[in-house]
JSON list of C-alpha atoms in Angstrom, two decimals:
[
{"chain": "A", "resi": 1, "resn": "MET", "atom": "CA", "xyz": [216.04, 168.20, 77.50]},
{"chain": "A", "resi": 2, "resn": "ALA", "atom": "CA", "xyz": [213.84, 170.08, 75.33]},
{"chain": "A", "resi": 3, "resn": "PRO", "atom": "CA", "xyz": [210.70, 171.46, 76.73]},
{"chain": "A", "resi": 4, "resn": "GLN", "atom": "CA", "xyz": [207.62, 169.77, 77.20]},
{"chain": "A", "resi": 5, "resn": "PRO", "atom": "CA", "xyz": [205.05, 170.96, 75.20]},
{"chain": "A", "resi": 6, "resn": "GLN", "atom": "CA", "xyz": [202.06, 171.93, 77.40]},
{"chain": "A", "resi": 7, "resn": "LEU", "atom": "CA", "xyz": [198.08, 170.51, 76.35]},
{"chain": "A", "resi": 8, "resn": "SER", "atom": "CA", "xyz": [195.75, 172.96, 77.14]},
{"chain": "A", "resi": 9, "resn": "ALA", "atom": "CA", "xyz": [192.87, 171.89, 78.90]},
{"chain": "A", "resi": 10, "resn": "PRO", "atom": "CA", "xyz": [189.54, 173.05, 77.45]},
{"chain": "A", "resi": 11, "resn": "SER", "atom": "CA", "xyz": [188.50, 176.13, 78.12]},
{"chain": "A", "resi": 12, "resn": "PRO", "atom": "CA", "xyz": [185.49, 176.38, 80.55]},
{"chain": "A", "resi": 13, "resn": "ALA", "atom": "CA", "xyz": [184.08, 178.13, 77.87]},
{"chain": "A", "resi": 14, "resn": "SER", "atom": "CA", "xyz": [183.75, 175.80, 74.79]},
{"chain": "A", "resi": 15, "resn": "PRO", "atom": "CA", "xyz": [181.65, 172.98, 76.68]},
{"chain": "A", "resi": 16, "resn": "ARG", "atom": "CA", "xyz": [179.14, 175.83, 77.19]},
{"chain": "A", "resi": 17, "resn": "VAL", "atom": "CA", "xyz": [179.06, 176.99, 73.64]},
{"chain": "A", "resi": 18, "resn": "GLY", "atom": "CA", "xyz": [178.43, 173.23, 72.24]},
{"chain": "A", "resi": 19, "resn": "SER", "atom": "CA", "xyz": [175.74, 172.52, 74.79]},
{"chain": "A", "resi": 20, "resn": "ALA", "atom": "CA", "xyz": [173.99, 176.20, 74.42]},
{"chain": "A", "resi": 21, "resn": "ALA", "atom": "CA", "xyz": [173.89, 175.25, 70.58]},
{"chain": "A", "resi": 22, "resn": "SER", "atom": "CA", "xyz": [172.51, 171.88, 71.25]},
{"chain": "A", "resi": 23, "resn": "THR", "atom": "CA", "xyz": [170.22, 173.02, 73.67]},
{"chain": "A", "resi": 24, "resn": "ARG", "atom": "CA", "xyz": [168.61, 175.56, 71.62]},
{"chain": "A", "resi": 25, "resn": "GLU", "atom": "CA", "xyz": [168.51, 173.14, 68.57]},
{"chain": "A", "resi": 26, "resn": "GLU", "atom": "CA", "xyz": [166.97, 171.03, 71.27]},
{"chain": "A", "resi": 27, "resn": "ARG", "atom": "CA", "xyz": [164.29, 173.57, 72.44]},
{"chain": "A", "resi": 28, "resn": "ARG", "atom": "CA", "xyz": [163.88, 174.44, 68.15]},
{"chain": "A", "resi": 29, "resn": "GLU", "atom": "CA", "xyz": [163.30, 170.24, 67.58]},
{"chain": "A", "resi": 30, "resn": "HIS", "atom": "CA", "xyz": [160.75, 170.20, 70.83]},
{"chain": "A", "resi": 31, "resn": "HIS", "atom": "CA", "xyz": [158.99, 173.23, 69.43]},
{"chain": "A", "resi": 32, "resn": "GLN", "atom": "CA", "xyz": [158.68, 172.04, 66.21]},
{"chain": "A", "resi": 33, "resn": "ARG", "atom": "CA", "xyz": [157.59, 168.64, 67.70]},
{"chain": "A", "resi": 34, "resn": "LEU", "atom": "CA", "xyz": [154.60, 170.24, 69.12]},
{"chain": "A", "resi": 35, "resn": "ALA", "atom": "CA", "xyz": [153.29, 172.16, 66.47]},
{"chain": "A", "resi": 36, "resn": "GLU", "atom": "CA", "xyz": [153.20, 169.02, 64.40]},
{"chain": "A", "resi": 37, "resn": "LEU", "atom": "CA", "xyz": [151.33, 167.25, 67.01]},
{"chain": "A", "resi": 38, "resn": "ARG", "atom": "CA", "xyz": [148.99, 170.17, 67.46]},
{"chain": "A", "resi": 39, "resn": "GLU", "atom": "CA", "xyz": [148.37, 170.25, 63.63]},
{"chain": "A", "resi": 40, "resn": "GLN", "atom": "CA", "xyz": [147.70, 166.19, 63.84]},
{"chain": "A", "resi": 41, "resn": "PHE", "atom": "CA", "xyz": [145.08, 166.72, 66.67]},
{"chain": "A", "resi": 42, "resn": "ASN", "atom": "CA", "xyz": [143.58, 169.74, 64.99]},
{"chain": "A", "resi": 43, "resn": "ALA", "atom": "CA", "xyz": [142.92, 167.43, 62.06]},
{"chain": "A", "resi": 44, "resn": "LEU", "atom": "CA", "xyz": [142.24, 164.76, 63.83]},
{"chain": "A", "resi": 45, "resn": "ARG", "atom": "CA", "xyz": [139.40, 166.69, 65.83]},
{"chain": "A", "resi": 46, "resn": "ALA", "atom": "CA", "xyz": [138.33, 167.80, 61.84]},
{"chain": "A", "resi": 47, "resn": "GLN", "atom": "CA", "xyz": [137.63, 164.09, 61.13]},
{"chain": "A", "resi": 48, "resn": "GLY", "atom": "CA", "xyz": [135.44, 164.18, 64.42]},
{"chain": "A", "resi": 49, "resn": "ALA", "atom": "CA", "xyz": [133.43, 160.67, 64.84]},
{"chain": "A", "resi": 50, "resn": "ALA", "atom": "CA", "xyz": [135.40, 159.03, 62.06]},
{"chain": "A", "resi": 51, "resn": "ALA", "atom": "CA", "xyz": [139.04, 159.87, 63.56]},
{"chain": "A", "resi": 52, "resn": "SER", "atom": "CA", "xyz": [140.62, 156.77, 65.20]},
{"chain": "A", "resi": 53, "resn": "PRO", "atom": "CA", "xyz": [140.11, 156.99, 69.45]},
{"chain": "A", "resi": 54, "resn": "GLU", "atom": "CA", "xyz": [143.67, 155.51, 69.72]},
{"chain": "A", "resi": 55, "resn": "LYS", "atom": "CA", "xyz": [145.41, 157.82, 67.18]},
{"chain": "A", "resi": 56, "resn": "MET", "atom": "CA", "xyz": [143.31, 160.83, 69.03]},
{"chain": "A", "resi": 57, "resn": "ARG", "atom": "CA", "xyz": [144.65, 159.55, 72.64]},
{"chain": "A", "resi": 58, "resn": "ALA", "atom": "CA", "xyz": [148.36, 158.71, 71.62]},
{"chain": "A", "resi": 59, "resn": "VAL", "atom": "CA", "xyz": [148.45, 162.47, 70.17]},
{"chain": "A", "resi": 60, "resn": "ILE", "atom": "CA", "xyz": [147.18, 163.29, 73.71]},
{"chain": "A", "resi": 61, "resn": "ASP", "atom": "CA", "xyz": [149.31, 161.44, 75.19]},
{"chain": "A", "resi": 62, "resn": "GLU", "atom": "CA", "xyz": [152.25, 162.65, 73.68]},
{"chain": "A", "resi": 63, "resn": "LEU", "atom": "CA", "xyz": [151.37, 166.65, 73.79]},
{"chain": "A", "resi": 64, "resn": "GLU", "atom": "CA", "xyz": [150.79, 166.23, 77.42]},
{"chain": "A", "resi": 65, "resn": "ALA", "atom": "CA", "xyz": [154.47, 164.66, 77.58]},
{"chain": "A", "resi": 66, "resn": "LEU", "atom": "CA", "xyz": [155.87, 167.89, 75.75]},
{"chain": "A", "resi": 67, "resn": "SER", "atom": "CA", "xyz": [154.03, 170.28, 77.05]},
{"chain": "A", "resi": 68, "resn": "PRO", "atom": "CA", "xyz": [155.46, 172.87, 79.64]},
{"chain": "A", "resi": 69, "resn": "GLU", "atom": "CA", "xyz": [155.55, 172.09, 83.46]},
{"chain": "A", "resi": 70, "resn": "GLY", "atom": "CA", "xyz": [153.30, 174.75, 84.42]},
{"chain": "A", "resi": 71, "resn": "LEU", "atom": "CA", "xyz": [149.91, 172.88, 82.13]},
{"chain": "A", "resi": 72, "resn": "ASP", "atom": "CA", "xyz": [147.67, 172.26, 84.29]},
{"chain": "A", "resi": 73, "resn": "LYS", "atom": "CA", "xyz": [147.24, 168.25, 84.11]},
{"chain": "A", "resi": 74, "resn": "ARG", "atom": "CA", "xyz": [143.42, 168.51, 83.97]},
{"chain": "A", "resi": 75, "resn": "TYR", "atom": "CA", "xyz": [143.16, 170.09, 80.79]},
{"chain": "A", "resi": 76, "resn": "PHE", "atom": "CA", "xyz": [144.64, 166.49, 79.09]},
{"chain": "A", "resi": 77, "resn": "GLN", "atom": "CA", "xyz": [142.73, 164.37, 81.57]},
{"chain": "A", "resi": 78, "resn": "THR", "atom": "CA", "xyz": [139.31, 165.93, 80.54]},
{"chain": "A", "resi": 79, "resn": "LEU", "atom": "CA", "xyz": [140.33, 165.78, 76.84]},
{"chain": "A", "resi": 80, "resn": "ARG", "atom": "CA", "xyz": [140.74, 161.86, 77.63]},
{"chain": "A", "resi": 81, "resn": "GLU", "atom": "CA", "xyz": [137.41, 162.06, 79.43]},
{"chain": "A", "resi": 82, "resn": "LEU", "atom": "CA", "xyz": [135.93, 163.47, 76.01]},
{"chain": "A", "resi": 83, "resn": "LEU", "atom": "CA", "xyz": [137.36, 161.52, 73.87]},
{"chain": "A", "resi": 84, "resn": "ASP", "atom": "CA", "xyz": [136.14, 158.08, 76.33]},
{"chain": "A", "resi": 85, "resn": "ILE", "atom": "CA", "xyz": [132.64, 159.67, 76.01]},
{"chain": "A", "resi": 86, "resn": "SER", "atom": "CA", "xyz": [132.70, 159.94, 72.45]},
{"chain": "A", "resi": 87, "resn": "ALA", "atom": "CA", "xyz": [133.77, 156.38, 71.85]},
{"chain": "A", "resi": 88, "resn": "GLN", "atom": "CA", "xyz": [130.81, 155.12, 73.99]},
{"chain": "A", "resi": 89, "resn": "VAL", "atom": "CA", "xyz": [128.01, 157.60, 71.96]},
{"chain": "A", "resi": 90, "resn": "GLN", "atom": "CA", "xyz": [129.47, 155.91, 68.93]},
{"chain": "A", "resi": 91, "resn": "LYS", "atom": "CA", "xyz": [129.38, 152.44, 70.42]},
{"chain": "A", "resi": 92, "resn": "HIS", "atom": "CA", "xyz": [125.58, 153.19, 71.28]},
{"chain": "A", "resi": 93, "resn": "SER", "atom": "CA", "xyz": [125.11, 154.69, 67.78]},
{"chain": "A", "resi": 94, "resn": "GLN", "atom": "CA", "xyz": [126.23, 151.50, 66.35]},
{"chain": "A", "resi": 95, "resn": "GLU", "atom": "CA", "xyz": [123.73, 149.66, 68.80]},
{"chain": "A", "resi": 96, "resn": "LEU", "atom": "CA", "xyz": [120.63, 151.66, 68.02]},
{"chain": "A", "resi": 97, "resn": "GLN", "atom": "CA", "xyz": [121.22, 151.04, 64.41]},
{"chain": "A", "resi": 98, "resn": "ALA", "atom": "CA", "xyz": [121.18, 147.13, 64.89]},
{"chain": "A", "resi": 99, "resn": "LEU", "atom": "CA", "xyz": [118.10, 147.69, 66.95]},
{"chain": "A", "resi": 100, "resn": "SER", "atom": "CA", "xyz": [116.56, 150.22, 64.42]},
{"chain": "A", "resi": 101, "resn": "SER", "atom": "CA", "xyz": [114.18, 148.20, 62.68]},
{"chain": "A", "resi": 102, "resn": "SER", "atom": "CA", "xyz": [113.39, 145.66, 65.10]},
{"chain": "A", "resi": 103, "resn": "LYS", "atom": "CA", "xyz": [109.70, 146.25, 66.84]},
{"chain": "A", "resi": 104, "resn": "ALA", "atom": "CA", "xyz": [110.25, 143.35, 69.80]},
{"chain": "A", "resi": 105, "resn": "PRO", "atom": "CA", "xyz": [109.32, 144.83, 73.32]},
{"chain": "A", "resi": 106, "resn": "GLU", "atom": "CA", "xyz": [112.82, 143.59, 74.43]},
{"chain": "A", "resi": 107, "resn": "ASP", "atom": "CA", "xyz": [114.66, 145.79, 71.65]},
{"chain": "A", "resi": 108, "resn": "VAL", "atom": "CA", "xyz": [112.36, 148.94, 72.09]},
{"chain": "A", "resi": 109, "resn": "ALA", "atom": "CA", "xyz": [113.13, 148.99, 75.48]},
{"chain": "A", "resi": 110, "resn": "ARG", "atom": "CA", "xyz": [116.78, 148.56, 75.14]},
{"chain": "A", "resi": 111, "resn": "ARG", "atom": "CA", "xyz": [116.40, 151.51, 72.45]},
{"chain": "A", "resi": 112, "resn": "GLU", "atom": "CA", "xyz": [115.20, 153.44, 75.13]},
{"chain": "A", "resi": 113, "resn": "ALA", "atom": "CA", "xyz": [118.03, 152.94, 77.51]},
{"chain": "A", "resi": 114, "resn": "ILE", "atom": "CA", "xyz": [120.55, 153.42, 75.08]},
{"chain": "A", "resi": 115, "resn": "LEU", "atom": "CA", "xyz": [118.79, 157.11, 74.43]},
{"chain": "A", "resi": 116, "resn": "LYS", "atom": "CA", "xyz": [118.87, 157.90, 78.14]},
{"chain": "A", "resi": 117, "resn": "GLU", "atom": "CA", "xyz": [122.57, 156.76, 78.07]},
{"chain": "A", "resi": 118, "resn": "ILE", "atom": "CA", "xyz": [123.13, 159.22, 75.41]},
{"chain": "A", "resi": 119, "resn": "GLN", "atom": "CA", "xyz": [121.52, 162.14, 76.89]},
{"chain": "A", "resi": 120, "resn": "ALA", "atom": "CA", "xyz": [123.45, 161.09, 80.15]},
{"chain": "A", "resi": 121, "resn": "LEU", "atom": "CA", "xyz": [126.69, 161.24, 78.36]},
{"chain": "A", "resi": 122, "resn": "SER", "atom": "CA", "xyz": [125.87, 164.31, 76.33]},
{"chain": "A", "resi": 123, "resn": "LYS", "atom": "CA", "xyz": [125.51, 166.30, 79.50]},
{"chain": "A", "resi": 124, "resn": "ARG", "atom": "CA", "xyz": [128.33, 164.80, 80.89]},
{"chain": "A", "resi": 125, "resn": "ALA", "atom": "CA", "xyz": [130.41, 165.91, 77.93]},
{"chain": "A", "resi": 126, "resn": "VAL", "atom": "CA", "xyz": [128.62, 169.81, 78.31]},
{"chain": "A", "resi": 127, "resn": "ALA", "atom": "CA", "xyz": [129.86, 169.52, 81.56]},
{"chain": "A", "resi": 128, "resn": "GLN", "atom": "CA", "xyz": [133.49, 168.66, 80.44]},
{"chain": "A", "resi": 129, "resn": "ALA", "atom": "CA", "xyz": [133.44, 171.07, 77.46]},
{"chain": "A", "resi": 130, "resn": "GLN", "atom": "CA", "xyz": [132.39, 173.67, 80.19]},
{"chain": "A", "resi": 131, "resn": "SER", "atom": "CA", "xyz": [135.45, 172.58, 82.02]},
{"chain": "A", "resi": 132, "resn": "LEU", "atom": "CA", "xyz": [138.04, 172.39, 79.92]},
{"chain": "A", "resi": 133, "resn": "GLN", "atom": "CA", "xyz": [137.69, 176.07, 78.99]},
{"chain": "A", "resi": 134, "resn": "ALA", "atom": "CA", "xyz": [138.76, 177.07, 82.74]},
{"chain": "A", "resi": 135, "resn": "TYR", "atom": "CA", "xyz": [142.06, 175.18, 81.97]},
{"chain": "A", "resi": 136, "resn": "VAL", "atom": "CA", "xyz": [142.79, 176.83, 78.52]},
{"chain": "A", "resi": 137, "resn": "PRO", "atom": "CA", "xyz": [144.48, 179.92, 78.88]},
{"chain": "A", "resi": 138, "resn": "ALA", "atom": "CA", "xyz": [142.49, 182.99, 77.51]},
{"chain": "A", "resi": 139, "resn": "ALA", "atom": "CA", "xyz": [143.95, 184.38, 74.00]},
{"chain": "A", "resi": 140, "resn": "PRO", "atom": "CA", "xyz": [145.70, 187.61, 73.86]},
{"chain": "A", "resi": 141, "resn": "PRO", "atom": "CA", "xyz": [143.09, 190.43, 72.63]},
{"chain": "A", "resi": 142, "resn": "THR", "atom": "CA", "xyz": [145.52, 191.27, 69.66]},
{"chain": "A", "resi": 143, "resn": "ALA", "atom": "CA", "xyz": [145.07, 187.14, 69.02]},
{"chain": "A", "resi": 144, "resn": "LYS", "atom": "CA", "xyz": [142.89, 186.80, 65.63]},
{"chain": "A", "resi": 145, "resn": "THR", "atom": "CA", "xyz": [140.44, 184.00, 66.20]},
{"chain": "A", "resi": 146, "resn": "PRO", "atom": "CA", "xyz": [139.89, 180.94, 63.80]}
]
């Protein structure tokens, strides 16, 4: 009887090489997606009040999901709170515009109430922006500032 050819088992290094390559590729794609999201986030921020709150929230949510484990989650929560404050201010601004030409006492009173609410929201926004600074890592001394 002829000797049977022996089938060699895959070497233990073979799967690791493929696995390491796929892990590198996944990391590269991960970093690329993070960079794209940061660009989207900055573009939306540049739009200011014209930016869609829904798009902004979606970008923030995805940024949080893709961010490293050690990143303080309060950073993203604070961003969402600032986004909510901005949406409230926009809503109040629209209402103020609708009431702007009215001289009716109830409309005058409502305008004053809205202005007080906007002032309170502004104070909250300042406080949130200051706390946001605590969650952002300091730039290295050699980094260029925008």
